[in-house]
Short mmCIF file of C-alpha atoms and ligand atoms in Angstrom, two decimals:
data_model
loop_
_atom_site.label_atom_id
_atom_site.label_comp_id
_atom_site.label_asym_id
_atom_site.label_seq_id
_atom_site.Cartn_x
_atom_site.Cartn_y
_atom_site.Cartn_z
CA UNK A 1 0.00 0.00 0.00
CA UNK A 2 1.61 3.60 -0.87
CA UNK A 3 1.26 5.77 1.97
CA UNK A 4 2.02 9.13 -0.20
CA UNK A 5 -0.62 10.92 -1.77
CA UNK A 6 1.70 12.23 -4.54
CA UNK A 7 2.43 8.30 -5.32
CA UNK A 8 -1.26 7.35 -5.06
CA UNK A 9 -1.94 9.79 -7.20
CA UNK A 10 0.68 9.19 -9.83
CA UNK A 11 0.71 5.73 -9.81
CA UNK A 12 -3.53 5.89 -9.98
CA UNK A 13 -3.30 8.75 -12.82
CA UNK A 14 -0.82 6.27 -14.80
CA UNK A 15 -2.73 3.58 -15.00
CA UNK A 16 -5.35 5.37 -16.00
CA UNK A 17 -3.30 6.89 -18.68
CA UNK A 18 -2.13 3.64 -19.54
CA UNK A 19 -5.17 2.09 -19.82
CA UNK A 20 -6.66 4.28 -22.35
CA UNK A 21 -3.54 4.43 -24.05
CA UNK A 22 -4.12 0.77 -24.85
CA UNK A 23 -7.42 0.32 -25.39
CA UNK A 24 -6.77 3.77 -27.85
CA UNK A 25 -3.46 1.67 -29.81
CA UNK A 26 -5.82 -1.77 -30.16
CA UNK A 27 -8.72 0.43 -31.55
CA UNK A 28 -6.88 2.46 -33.90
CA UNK A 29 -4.40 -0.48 -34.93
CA UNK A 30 -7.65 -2.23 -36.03
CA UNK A 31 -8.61 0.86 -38.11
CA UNK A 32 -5.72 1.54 -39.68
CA UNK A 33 -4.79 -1.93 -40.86
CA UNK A 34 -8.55 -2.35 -42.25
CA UNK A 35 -7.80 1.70 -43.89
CA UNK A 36 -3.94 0.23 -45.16
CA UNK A 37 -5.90 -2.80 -47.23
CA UNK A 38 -8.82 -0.43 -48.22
CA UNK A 39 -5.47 1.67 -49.73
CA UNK A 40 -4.18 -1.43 -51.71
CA UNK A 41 -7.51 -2.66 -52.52
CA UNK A 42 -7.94 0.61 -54.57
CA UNK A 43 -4.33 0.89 -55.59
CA UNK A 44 -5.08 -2.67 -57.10
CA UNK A 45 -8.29 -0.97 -58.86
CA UNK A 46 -6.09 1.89 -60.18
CA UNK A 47 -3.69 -0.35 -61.77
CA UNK A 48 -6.70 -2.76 -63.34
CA UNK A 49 -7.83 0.70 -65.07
CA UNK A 50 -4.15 1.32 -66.55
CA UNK A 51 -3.99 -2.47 -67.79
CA UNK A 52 -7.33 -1.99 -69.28
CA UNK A 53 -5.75 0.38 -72.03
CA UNK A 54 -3.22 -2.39 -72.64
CA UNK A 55 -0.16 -0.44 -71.47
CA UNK A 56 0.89 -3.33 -69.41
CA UNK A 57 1.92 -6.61 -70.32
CA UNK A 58 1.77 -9.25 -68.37
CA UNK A 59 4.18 -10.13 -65.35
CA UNK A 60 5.90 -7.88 -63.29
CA UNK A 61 4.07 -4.69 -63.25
CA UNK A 62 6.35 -1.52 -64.97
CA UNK A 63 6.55 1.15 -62.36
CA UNK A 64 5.10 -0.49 -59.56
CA UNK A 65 7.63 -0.81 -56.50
CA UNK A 66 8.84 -4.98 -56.84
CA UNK A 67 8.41 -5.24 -53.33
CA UNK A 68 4.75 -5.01 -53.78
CA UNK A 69 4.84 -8.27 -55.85
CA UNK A 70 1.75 -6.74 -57.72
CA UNK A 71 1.43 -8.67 -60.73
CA UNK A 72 -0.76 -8.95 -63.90
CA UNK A 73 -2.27 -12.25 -64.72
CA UNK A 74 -3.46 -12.65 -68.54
CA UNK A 75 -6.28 -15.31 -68.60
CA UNK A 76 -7.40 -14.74 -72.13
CA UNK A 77 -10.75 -15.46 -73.46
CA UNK A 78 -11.19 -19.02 -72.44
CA UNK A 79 -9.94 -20.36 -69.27
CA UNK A 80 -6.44 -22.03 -70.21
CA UNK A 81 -2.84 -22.39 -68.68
CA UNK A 82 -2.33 -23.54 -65.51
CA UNK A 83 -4.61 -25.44 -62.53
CA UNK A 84 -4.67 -21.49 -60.64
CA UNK A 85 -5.39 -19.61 -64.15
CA UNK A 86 -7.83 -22.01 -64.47
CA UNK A 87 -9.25 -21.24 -60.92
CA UNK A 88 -8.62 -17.46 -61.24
CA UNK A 89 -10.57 -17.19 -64.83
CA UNK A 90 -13.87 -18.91 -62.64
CA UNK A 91 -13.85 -16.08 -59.84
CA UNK A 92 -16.23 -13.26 -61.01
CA UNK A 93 -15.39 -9.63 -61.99
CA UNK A 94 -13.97 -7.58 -58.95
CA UNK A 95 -12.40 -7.77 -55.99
CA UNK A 96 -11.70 -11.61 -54.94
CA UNK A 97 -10.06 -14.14 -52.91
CA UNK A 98 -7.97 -16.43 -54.74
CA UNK A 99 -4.72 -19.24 -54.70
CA UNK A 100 -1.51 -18.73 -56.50
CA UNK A 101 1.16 -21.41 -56.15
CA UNK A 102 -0.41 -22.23 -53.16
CA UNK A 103 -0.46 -19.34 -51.38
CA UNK A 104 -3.49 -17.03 -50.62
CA UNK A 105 -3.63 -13.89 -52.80
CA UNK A 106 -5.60 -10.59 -53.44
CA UNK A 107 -7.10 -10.77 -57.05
CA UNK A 108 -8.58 -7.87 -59.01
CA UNK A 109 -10.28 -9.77 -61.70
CA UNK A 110 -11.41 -7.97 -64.95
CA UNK A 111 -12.77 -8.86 -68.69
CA UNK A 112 -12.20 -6.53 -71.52
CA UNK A 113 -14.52 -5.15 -74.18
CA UNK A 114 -13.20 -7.45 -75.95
CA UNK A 115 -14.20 -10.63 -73.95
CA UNK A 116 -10.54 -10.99 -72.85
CA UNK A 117 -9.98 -11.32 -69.14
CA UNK A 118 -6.88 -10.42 -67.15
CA UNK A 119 -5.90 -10.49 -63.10
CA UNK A 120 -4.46 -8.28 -61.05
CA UNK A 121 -2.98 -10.01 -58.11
CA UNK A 122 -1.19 -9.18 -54.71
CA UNK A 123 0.16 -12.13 -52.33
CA UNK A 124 -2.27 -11.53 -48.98
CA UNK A 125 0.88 -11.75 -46.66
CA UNK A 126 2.81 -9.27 -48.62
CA UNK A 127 -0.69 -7.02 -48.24
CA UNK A 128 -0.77 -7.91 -44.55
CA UNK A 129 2.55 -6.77 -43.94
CA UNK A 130 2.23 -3.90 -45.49
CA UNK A 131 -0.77 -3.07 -43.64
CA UNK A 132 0.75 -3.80 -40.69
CA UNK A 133 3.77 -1.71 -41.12
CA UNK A 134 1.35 1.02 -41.71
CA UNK A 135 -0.87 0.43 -39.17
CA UNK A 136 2.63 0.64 -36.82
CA UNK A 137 3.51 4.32 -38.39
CA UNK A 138 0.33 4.75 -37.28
CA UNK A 139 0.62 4.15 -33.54
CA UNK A 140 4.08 5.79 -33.21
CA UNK A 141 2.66 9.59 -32.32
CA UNK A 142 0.31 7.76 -29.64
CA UNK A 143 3.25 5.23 -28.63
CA UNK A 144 5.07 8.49 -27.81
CA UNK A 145 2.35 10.15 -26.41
CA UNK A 146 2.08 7.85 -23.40
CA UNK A 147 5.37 8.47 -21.30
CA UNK A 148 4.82 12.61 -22.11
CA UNK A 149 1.66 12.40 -20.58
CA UNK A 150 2.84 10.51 -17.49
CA UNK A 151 5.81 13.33 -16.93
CA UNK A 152 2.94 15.90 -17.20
CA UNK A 153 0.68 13.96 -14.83
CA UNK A 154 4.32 13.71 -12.63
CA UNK A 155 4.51 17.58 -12.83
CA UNK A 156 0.85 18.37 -12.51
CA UNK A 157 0.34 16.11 -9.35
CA UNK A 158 3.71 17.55 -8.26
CA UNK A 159 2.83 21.50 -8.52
CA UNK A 160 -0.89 20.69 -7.26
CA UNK A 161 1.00 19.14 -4.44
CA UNK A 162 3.32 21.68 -3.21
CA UNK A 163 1.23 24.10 -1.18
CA UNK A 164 0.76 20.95 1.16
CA UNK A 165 4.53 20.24 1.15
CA UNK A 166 4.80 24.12 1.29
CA UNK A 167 2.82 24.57 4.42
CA UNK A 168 4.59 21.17 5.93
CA UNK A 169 7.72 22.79 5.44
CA UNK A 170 6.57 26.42 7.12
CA UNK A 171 5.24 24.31 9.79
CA UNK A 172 8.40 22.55 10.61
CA UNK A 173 10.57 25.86 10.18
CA UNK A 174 8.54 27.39 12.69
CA UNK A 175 10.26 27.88 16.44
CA UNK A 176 8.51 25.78 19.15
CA UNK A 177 7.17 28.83 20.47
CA UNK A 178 5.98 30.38 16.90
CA UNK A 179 2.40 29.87 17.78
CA UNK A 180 0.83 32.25 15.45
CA UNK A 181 -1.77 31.23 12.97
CA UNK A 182 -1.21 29.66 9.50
CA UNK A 183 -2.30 32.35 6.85
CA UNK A 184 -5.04 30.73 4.84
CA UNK A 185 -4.30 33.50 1.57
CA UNK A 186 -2.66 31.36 -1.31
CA UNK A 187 -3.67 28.02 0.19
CA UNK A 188 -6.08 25.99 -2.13
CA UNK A 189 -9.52 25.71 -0.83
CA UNK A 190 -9.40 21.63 0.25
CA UNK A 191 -6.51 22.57 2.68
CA UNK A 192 -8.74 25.51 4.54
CA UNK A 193 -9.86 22.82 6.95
CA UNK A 194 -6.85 21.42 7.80
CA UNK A 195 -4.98 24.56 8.22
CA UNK A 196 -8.52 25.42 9.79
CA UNK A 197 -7.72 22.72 12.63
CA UNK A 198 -4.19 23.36 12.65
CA UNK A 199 -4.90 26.70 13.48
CA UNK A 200 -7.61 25.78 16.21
CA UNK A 201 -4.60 23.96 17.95
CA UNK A 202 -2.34 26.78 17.73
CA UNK A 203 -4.71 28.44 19.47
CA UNK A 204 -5.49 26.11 21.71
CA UNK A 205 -1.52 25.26 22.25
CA UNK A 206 -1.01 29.02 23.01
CA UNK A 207 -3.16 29.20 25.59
CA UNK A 208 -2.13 26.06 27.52
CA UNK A 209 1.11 28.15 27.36
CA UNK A 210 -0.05 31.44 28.06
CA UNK A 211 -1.84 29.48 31.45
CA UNK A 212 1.41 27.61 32.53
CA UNK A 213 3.66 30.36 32.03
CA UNK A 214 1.05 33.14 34.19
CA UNK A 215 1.13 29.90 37.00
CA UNK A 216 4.74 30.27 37.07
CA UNK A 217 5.44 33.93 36.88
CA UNK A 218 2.01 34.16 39.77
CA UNK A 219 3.82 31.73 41.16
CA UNK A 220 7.34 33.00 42.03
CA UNK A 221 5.78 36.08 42.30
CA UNK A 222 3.55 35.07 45.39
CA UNK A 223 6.19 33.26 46.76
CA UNK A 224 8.67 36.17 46.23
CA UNK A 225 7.23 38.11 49.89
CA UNK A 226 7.12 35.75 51.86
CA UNK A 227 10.71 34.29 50.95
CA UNK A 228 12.00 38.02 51.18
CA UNK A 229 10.49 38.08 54.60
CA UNK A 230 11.55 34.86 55.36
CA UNK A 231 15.50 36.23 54.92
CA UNK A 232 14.88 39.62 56.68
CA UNK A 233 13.94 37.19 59.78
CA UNK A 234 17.00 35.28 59.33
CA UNK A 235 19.04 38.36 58.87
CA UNK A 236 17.81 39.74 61.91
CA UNK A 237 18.75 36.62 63.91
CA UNK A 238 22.39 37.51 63.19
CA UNK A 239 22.44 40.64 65.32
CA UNK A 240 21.33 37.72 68.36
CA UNK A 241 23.72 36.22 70.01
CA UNK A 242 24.04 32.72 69.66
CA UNK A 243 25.87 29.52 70.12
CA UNK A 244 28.16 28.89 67.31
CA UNK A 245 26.03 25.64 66.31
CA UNK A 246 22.87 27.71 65.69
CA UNK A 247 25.51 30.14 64.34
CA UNK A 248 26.20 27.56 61.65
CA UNK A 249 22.59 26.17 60.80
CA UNK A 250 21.67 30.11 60.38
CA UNK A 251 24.27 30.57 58.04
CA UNK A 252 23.17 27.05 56.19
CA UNK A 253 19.66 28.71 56.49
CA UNK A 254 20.67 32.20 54.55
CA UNK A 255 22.33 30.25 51.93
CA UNK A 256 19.21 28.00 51.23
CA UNK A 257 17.09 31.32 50.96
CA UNK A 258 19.30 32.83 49.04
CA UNK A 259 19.21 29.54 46.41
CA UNK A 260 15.38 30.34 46.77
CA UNK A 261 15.45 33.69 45.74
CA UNK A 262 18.26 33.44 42.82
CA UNK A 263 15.68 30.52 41.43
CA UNK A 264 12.34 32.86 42.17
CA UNK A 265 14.05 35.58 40.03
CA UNK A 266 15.53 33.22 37.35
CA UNK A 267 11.68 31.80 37.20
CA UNK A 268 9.92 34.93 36.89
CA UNK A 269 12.65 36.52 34.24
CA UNK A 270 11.92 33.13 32.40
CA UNK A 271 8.26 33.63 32.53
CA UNK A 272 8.86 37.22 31.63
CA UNK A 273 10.86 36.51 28.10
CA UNK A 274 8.95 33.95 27.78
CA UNK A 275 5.57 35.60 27.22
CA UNK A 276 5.34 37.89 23.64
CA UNK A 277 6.32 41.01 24.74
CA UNK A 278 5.78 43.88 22.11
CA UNK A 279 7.01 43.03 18.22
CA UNK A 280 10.82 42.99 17.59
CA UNK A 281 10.29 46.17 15.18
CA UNK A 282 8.49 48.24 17.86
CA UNK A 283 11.07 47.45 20.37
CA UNK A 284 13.32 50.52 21.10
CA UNK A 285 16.95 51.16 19.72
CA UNK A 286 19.40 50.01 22.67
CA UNK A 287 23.34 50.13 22.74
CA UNK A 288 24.58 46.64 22.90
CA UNK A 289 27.97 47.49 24.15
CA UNK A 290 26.70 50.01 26.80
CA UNK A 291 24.50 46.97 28.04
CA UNK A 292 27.72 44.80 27.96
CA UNK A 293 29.77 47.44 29.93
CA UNK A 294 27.21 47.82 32.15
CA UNK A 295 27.00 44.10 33.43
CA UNK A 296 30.84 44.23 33.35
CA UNK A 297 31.16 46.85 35.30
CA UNK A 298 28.73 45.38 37.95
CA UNK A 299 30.52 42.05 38.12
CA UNK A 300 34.06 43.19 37.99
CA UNK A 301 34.45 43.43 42.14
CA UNK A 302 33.08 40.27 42.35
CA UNK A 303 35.97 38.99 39.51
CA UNK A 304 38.63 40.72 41.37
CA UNK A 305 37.74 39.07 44.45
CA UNK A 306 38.38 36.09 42.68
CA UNK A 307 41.77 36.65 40.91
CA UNK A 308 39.42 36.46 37.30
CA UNK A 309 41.17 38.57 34.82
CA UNK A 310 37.55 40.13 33.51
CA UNK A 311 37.57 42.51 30.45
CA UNK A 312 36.73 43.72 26.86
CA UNK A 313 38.83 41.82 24.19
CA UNK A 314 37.07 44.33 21.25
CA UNK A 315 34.34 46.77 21.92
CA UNK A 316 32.64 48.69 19.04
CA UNK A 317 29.75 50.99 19.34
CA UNK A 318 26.29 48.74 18.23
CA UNK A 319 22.71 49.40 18.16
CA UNK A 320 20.48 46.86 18.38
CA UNK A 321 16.29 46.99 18.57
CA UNK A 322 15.62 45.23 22.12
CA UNK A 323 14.17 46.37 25.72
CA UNK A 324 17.09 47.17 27.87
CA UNK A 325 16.78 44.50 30.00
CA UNK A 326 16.48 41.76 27.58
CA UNK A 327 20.47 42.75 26.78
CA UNK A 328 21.65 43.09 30.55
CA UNK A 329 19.66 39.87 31.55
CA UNK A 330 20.99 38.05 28.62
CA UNK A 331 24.95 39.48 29.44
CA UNK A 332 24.24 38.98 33.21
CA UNK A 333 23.38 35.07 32.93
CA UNK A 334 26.10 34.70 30.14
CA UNK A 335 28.72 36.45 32.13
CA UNK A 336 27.62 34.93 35.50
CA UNK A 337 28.06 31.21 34.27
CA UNK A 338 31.71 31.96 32.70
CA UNK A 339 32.58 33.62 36.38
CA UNK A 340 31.18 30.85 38.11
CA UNK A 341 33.10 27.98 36.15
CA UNK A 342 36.51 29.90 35.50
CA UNK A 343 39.00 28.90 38.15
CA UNK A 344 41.16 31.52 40.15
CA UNK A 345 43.32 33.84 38.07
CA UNK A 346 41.55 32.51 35.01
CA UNK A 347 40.28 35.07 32.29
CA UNK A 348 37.02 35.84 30.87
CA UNK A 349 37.21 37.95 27.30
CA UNK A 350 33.99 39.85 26.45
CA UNK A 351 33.55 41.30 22.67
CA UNK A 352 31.15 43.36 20.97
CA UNK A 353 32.14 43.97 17.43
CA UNK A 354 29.88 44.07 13.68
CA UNK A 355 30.30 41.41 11.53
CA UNK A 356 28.64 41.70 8.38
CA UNK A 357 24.99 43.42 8.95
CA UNK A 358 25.41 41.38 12.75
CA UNK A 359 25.58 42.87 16.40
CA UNK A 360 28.22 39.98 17.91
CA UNK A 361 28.52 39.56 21.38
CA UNK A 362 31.17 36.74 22.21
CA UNK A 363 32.38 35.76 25.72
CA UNK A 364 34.94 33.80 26.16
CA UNK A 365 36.10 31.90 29.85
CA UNK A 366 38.77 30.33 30.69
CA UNK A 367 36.72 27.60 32.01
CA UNK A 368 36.37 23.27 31.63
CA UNK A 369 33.97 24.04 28.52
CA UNK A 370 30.62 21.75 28.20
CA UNK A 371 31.08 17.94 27.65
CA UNK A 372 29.67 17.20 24.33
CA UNK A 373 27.07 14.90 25.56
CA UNK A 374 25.80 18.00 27.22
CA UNK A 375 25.73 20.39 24.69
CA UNK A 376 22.69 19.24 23.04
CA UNK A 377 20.40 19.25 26.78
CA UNK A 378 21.80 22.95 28.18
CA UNK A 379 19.39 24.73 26.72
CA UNK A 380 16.77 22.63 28.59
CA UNK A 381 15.52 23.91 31.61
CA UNK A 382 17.01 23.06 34.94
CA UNK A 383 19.54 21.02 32.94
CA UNK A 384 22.59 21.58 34.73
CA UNK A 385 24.97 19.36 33.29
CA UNK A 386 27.05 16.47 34.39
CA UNK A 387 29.22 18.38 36.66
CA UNK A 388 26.96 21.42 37.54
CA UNK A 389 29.87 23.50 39.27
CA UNK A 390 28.27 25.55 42.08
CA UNK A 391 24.47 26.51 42.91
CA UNK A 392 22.51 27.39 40.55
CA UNK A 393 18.94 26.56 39.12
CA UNK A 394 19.64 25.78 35.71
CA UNK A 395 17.68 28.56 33.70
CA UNK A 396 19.90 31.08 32.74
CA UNK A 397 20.83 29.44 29.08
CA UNK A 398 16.90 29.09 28.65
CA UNK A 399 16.20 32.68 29.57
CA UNK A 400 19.43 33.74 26.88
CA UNK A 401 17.95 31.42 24.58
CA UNK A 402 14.59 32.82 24.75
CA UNK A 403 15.84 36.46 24.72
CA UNK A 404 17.71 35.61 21.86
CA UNK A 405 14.84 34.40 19.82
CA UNK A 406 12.49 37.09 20.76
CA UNK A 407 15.18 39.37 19.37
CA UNK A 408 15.76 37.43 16.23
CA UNK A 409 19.08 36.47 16.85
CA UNK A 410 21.41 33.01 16.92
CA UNK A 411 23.41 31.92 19.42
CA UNK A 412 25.92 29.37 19.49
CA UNK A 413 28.07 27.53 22.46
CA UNK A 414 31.65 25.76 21.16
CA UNK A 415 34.11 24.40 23.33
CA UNK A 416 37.41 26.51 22.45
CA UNK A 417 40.15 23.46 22.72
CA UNK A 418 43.85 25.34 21.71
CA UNK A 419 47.36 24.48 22.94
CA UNK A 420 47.43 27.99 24.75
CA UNK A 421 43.79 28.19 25.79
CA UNK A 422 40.60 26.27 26.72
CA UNK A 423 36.92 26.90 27.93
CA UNK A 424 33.89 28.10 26.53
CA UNK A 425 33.23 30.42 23.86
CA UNK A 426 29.71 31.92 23.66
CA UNK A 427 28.52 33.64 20.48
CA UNK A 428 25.44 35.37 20.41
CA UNK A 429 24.30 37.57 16.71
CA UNK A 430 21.73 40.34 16.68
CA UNK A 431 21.05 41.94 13.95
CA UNK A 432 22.20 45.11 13.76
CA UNK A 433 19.98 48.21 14.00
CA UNK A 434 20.63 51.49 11.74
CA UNK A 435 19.71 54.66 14.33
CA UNK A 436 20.62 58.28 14.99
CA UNK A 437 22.55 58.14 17.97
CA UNK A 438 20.01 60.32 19.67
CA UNK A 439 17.00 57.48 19.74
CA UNK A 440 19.78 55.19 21.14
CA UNK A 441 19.07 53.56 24.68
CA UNK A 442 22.12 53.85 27.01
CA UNK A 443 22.07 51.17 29.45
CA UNK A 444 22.56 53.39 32.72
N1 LIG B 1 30.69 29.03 30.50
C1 LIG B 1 30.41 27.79 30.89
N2 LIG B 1 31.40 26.86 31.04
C2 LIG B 1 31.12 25.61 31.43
N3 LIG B 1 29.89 25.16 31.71
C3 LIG B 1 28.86 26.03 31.58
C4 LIG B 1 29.06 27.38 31.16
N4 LIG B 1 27.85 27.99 31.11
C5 LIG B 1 26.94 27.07 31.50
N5 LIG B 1 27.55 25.90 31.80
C6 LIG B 1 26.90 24.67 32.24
O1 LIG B 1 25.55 24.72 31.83
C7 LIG B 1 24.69 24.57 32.95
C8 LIG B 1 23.43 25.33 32.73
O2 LIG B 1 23.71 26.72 32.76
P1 LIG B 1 22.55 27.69 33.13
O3 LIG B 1 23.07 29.07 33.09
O4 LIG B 1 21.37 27.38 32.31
O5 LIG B 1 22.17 27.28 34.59
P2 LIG B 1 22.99 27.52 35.93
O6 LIG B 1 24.09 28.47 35.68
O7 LIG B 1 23.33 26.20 36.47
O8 LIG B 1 21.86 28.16 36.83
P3 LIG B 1 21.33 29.68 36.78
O9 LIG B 1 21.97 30.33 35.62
O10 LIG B 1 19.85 29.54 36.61
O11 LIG B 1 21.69 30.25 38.08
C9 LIG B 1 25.50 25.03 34.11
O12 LIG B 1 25.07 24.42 35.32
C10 LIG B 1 26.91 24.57 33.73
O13 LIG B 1 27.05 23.20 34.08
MG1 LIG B 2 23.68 30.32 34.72
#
C-alpha cells in the first residue's frame, strides 16, 4: 500500500493513462490496418484501369515498387494455362479471394470489351505486412504520447502538491514557540480545513502556554514576599547572640534562601521573556555594548575578588532593537556562568564587534567548557549538566535562549580546545539596527 498521496496519485493517474492508451493503440491499430488494405484494394483498382488500355503486359508490373509483388495475370478469353489460371478465370469480376502457387492472394479480376480477361494479383501476406507496417507508423505519435503524458501527470500532481509540502515545510521551520496562525491567503480551498484545525490547535496550544507560564510567573511572584520576609527574619537573627552551632545552621539557612530567591528571580525573568512582549520592530533602539559594559562593570568586584582577569577583548559601538533589560539579563546570565566555572586567576574575554549586517557579542572563559554529551540538553531547563559546578537553578541558558529568539538572533556555544587556551566560547548575533545616535538607549 503507498502511503504518499503524490504516489497514489501518480501511480492511480498512470494507470489510467495507460489504460486508455491501450485500449486507444488496439482500436486504432484495427482501423488503420482495415484503412492500409482499403489503400491497396484501390491501388489494385487503379492499376486494373491502366492495364485496361493495354499499357501493361503481363508479369511484373512496370513502375510499380517490386516489393509489392503486384502482378498482372493474362487469362485470355477461355480459361487455359495452368490449374490457378484455371481457378482465377472462374472467380467473377472484382475484388476476390484467390490461390496462387499455393499461397493465398488478393485478385482484381477484370474482362475486356473485348471478352478478354486479365488479373491483377497481390500475395495476402505481402498485403498484410504492409498493412501492418502502416498500421505501426500509425501508432508511433500515440506510442510516444504515453510516457509525455505521465511526466505531465508527474509535474501536474507535483505543482498541485506543493502548497501541502509548502505549508509542511513552514510548519516545521517554525520555532517551538511560533504559535501564530497559518495564513489561509494562497492556500487551495481543500486545505482551509486542515490549516482550519491546525490553526484551532495553535490556538489552543497558546493558551495552555499562556496558562502555565502566568502559574509560574504568579507563582514565584507570590512566593517572592514571603521568601524576602523569610531572609529579613534570618538576617535579623544575626544581630542575636548565639551559640556557634545555631551560628552555623543560620548561616546554612541564609544560603538555602538565598538559592530560593536566585531561582524565584531566574523563574519569573523566564516567565517574563517567555511571554510575547511587544514586536521585535516596535522594540526601542538600545546600545549593545553600553549593556555589555554595564553588566561588566557590575561584576568586575566580584571577579577581582576572585583573581578572574575580567575585560573587553574588542568593543565597538552597536545598536540593536531590544528592551534594555532583555540585553543586561541576557549578558548577566552569560557572564555569571563563565565567572562561576573559571578557576582563580583565570580570564574571561567579552567582545562586541559588527560582523557583516550582525551585532556579535562573544564571551569567552577560561573555564572546563561543556562535555559534548551535554551540549545538546543545556538549553533545557534546569539542565545543569554532568558536573553542575556551584548553585545554581539551571535557567539562565533558557532565559538567553529565549531572549535571543524574541530578538531574532542566533546563538551558538563551542568548546574553544587550543594548545594555549581552553573553555567556553559563547557567540550570540543580533542583527544590527541602523539609528541616529540620539534614539539610542544607554544602558545606565
Ligand atoms: N561558560 C560555561 N562553562 C562551562 N559550563 C557552563 C558554562 N555555562 C553554562 N555551563 C553549564 O551549563 C549549565 C546550565 O547553565 P545555566 O546558566 O542554564 O544554569 P545555571 O548556571 O546552572 O543556573 P542559573 O543560571 O539559573 O543560576 C551550568 O550548570 C553549567 O554546568
Ligand atoms: Mg547560569
Amino acid at each position: 500500500m503507498i502511503s504518499s498521496l503524490r504516489g497514489r496519485l501518480f501511480i492511480g493517474l498512470t494507470a489510467i493513462i495507460v489504460l486508455t492508451g491501450a485500449i486507444g493503440v488496439m482500436f486504432v491499430y484495427e482501423w488503420a490496418f482495415g484503412e492500409a488494405i482499403e489503400l491497396q484494394d484501390s491501388v489494385l483498382s487503379q492499376l486494373a484501369s491502366v492495364a485496361q488500355t493495354g499499357r501493361f503486359s503481363g508479369g511484373q508490373l512496370r513502375g510499380v515498387d517490386k516489393d509489392t509483388d503486384v502482378r498482372l495475370i493474362e487469362l485470355g478469353k477461355m480459361p487455359h494455362g495452368s490449374a490457378d489460371d484455371r481457378q482465377l478465370f472462374g472467380l467473377k469480376d472484382g475484388l476476390q479471394i484467390g490461390t496462387r502457387n499455393g499461397q493465398p492472394i488478393r485478385v482484381l479480376l477484370h474482362t475486356r470489351s473485348d471478352g478478354s480477361r486479365f488479373a491483377i494479383a497481390q500475395p495476402t501476406a505481402v498485403r498484410d505486412d504492409t498493412a501492418r507496417d502502416m498500421a505501426f507508423r500509425t501508432l508511433l505519435p500515440i506510442a510516444a504520447l504515453i510516457p509525455c503524458l505521465m511526466l505531465v501527470t508527474a509535474l501536474v500532481v507535483a505543482y498541485s502538491l506543493r502548497p501541502m509540502v509548502r505549508l509542511a515545510g513552514d510548519l516545521d521551520a517554525r520555532r517551538a514557540d511560533e504559535l501564530t496562525p497559518l495564513p489561509l491567503a494562497g492556500t487551495p480551498s481543500e486545505l482551509h480545513p486542515f490549516i482550519n484545525s491546525i490553526n484551532g490547535l495553535l490556538t489552543r496550544i497558546r493558551l495552555l502556554m499562556d496558562q502555565q507560564r502566568r502559574f509560574v510567573a504568579d507563582a514565584a511572584h507570590e512566593l517572592r514576599t514571603p521568601i524576602t520576609a523569610l531572609s529579613l527574619q534570618a538576617e535579623n537573627l544575626d544581630s542575636v547572640s548565639l551559640p556557634d552551632i545555631a551560628r552555623d545552621r543560620l548561616a546554612a539557612l541564609r544560603q538555602g534562601m538565598r538559592r530560593i530567591q536566585h531561582l524565584l528571580e531566574q523563574l519569573l525573568a523566564l516567565a517574563r521573556h517567555e511571554a510575547p512582549l511587544v514586536e521585535r520592530c516596535e522594540m526601542p533602539l538600545t546600545a549593545l555594548d553600553g549593556a555589555a559594559k554595564e553588566v561588566v562593570a557590575d561584576l568586575l568586584p566580584y571577579a577581582l575578588d576572585r583573581g578572574i582577569d575580567l575585560g573587553f577583548q574588542l568593543v565597538e559601538p552597536l545598536v540593536v532593537r531590544a528592551e534594555p533589560v532583555m540585553l543586561s539579563t541576557m549578558v548577566r546570565n552569560l557572564l555569571d556562568n563563565a565567572l562561576r566555572v573559571t578557576p582563580r586567576a583565570g580570564h574571561i574575554d567579552v567582545g562586541v564587534y559588527r560582523e557583516g549586517e550582525a551585532a556579535v557579542l562573544q564571551i569567552e572563559d577560561s573555564g572546563p567548557g561543556i562535555a559534548s554529551p551535554d551540549l545538546e540538553r543545556i538549553f533545557e531547563p534546569f539542565f545543569r549538566g554532568s558536573h553542575p559546578q556551584g548553585e545554581g537553578s539551571g535557567l539562565g541558558l533558557s532565559i538567553v535562549k529565549r531572549v535571543v529568539e524574541r530578538l531574532g538572533g542566533s546563538m551558538t556555544l563551542e568548546n574553544v580546545d587550543g594548545a594555549t587556551r581552553s573553555g567556553l566560547r559563547v557567540t550570540v548575533r543580533l542583527s544590527l539596527a541602523a539609528a541616529p545616535s540620539k534614539e539610542v538607549n544607554r544602558v545606565a
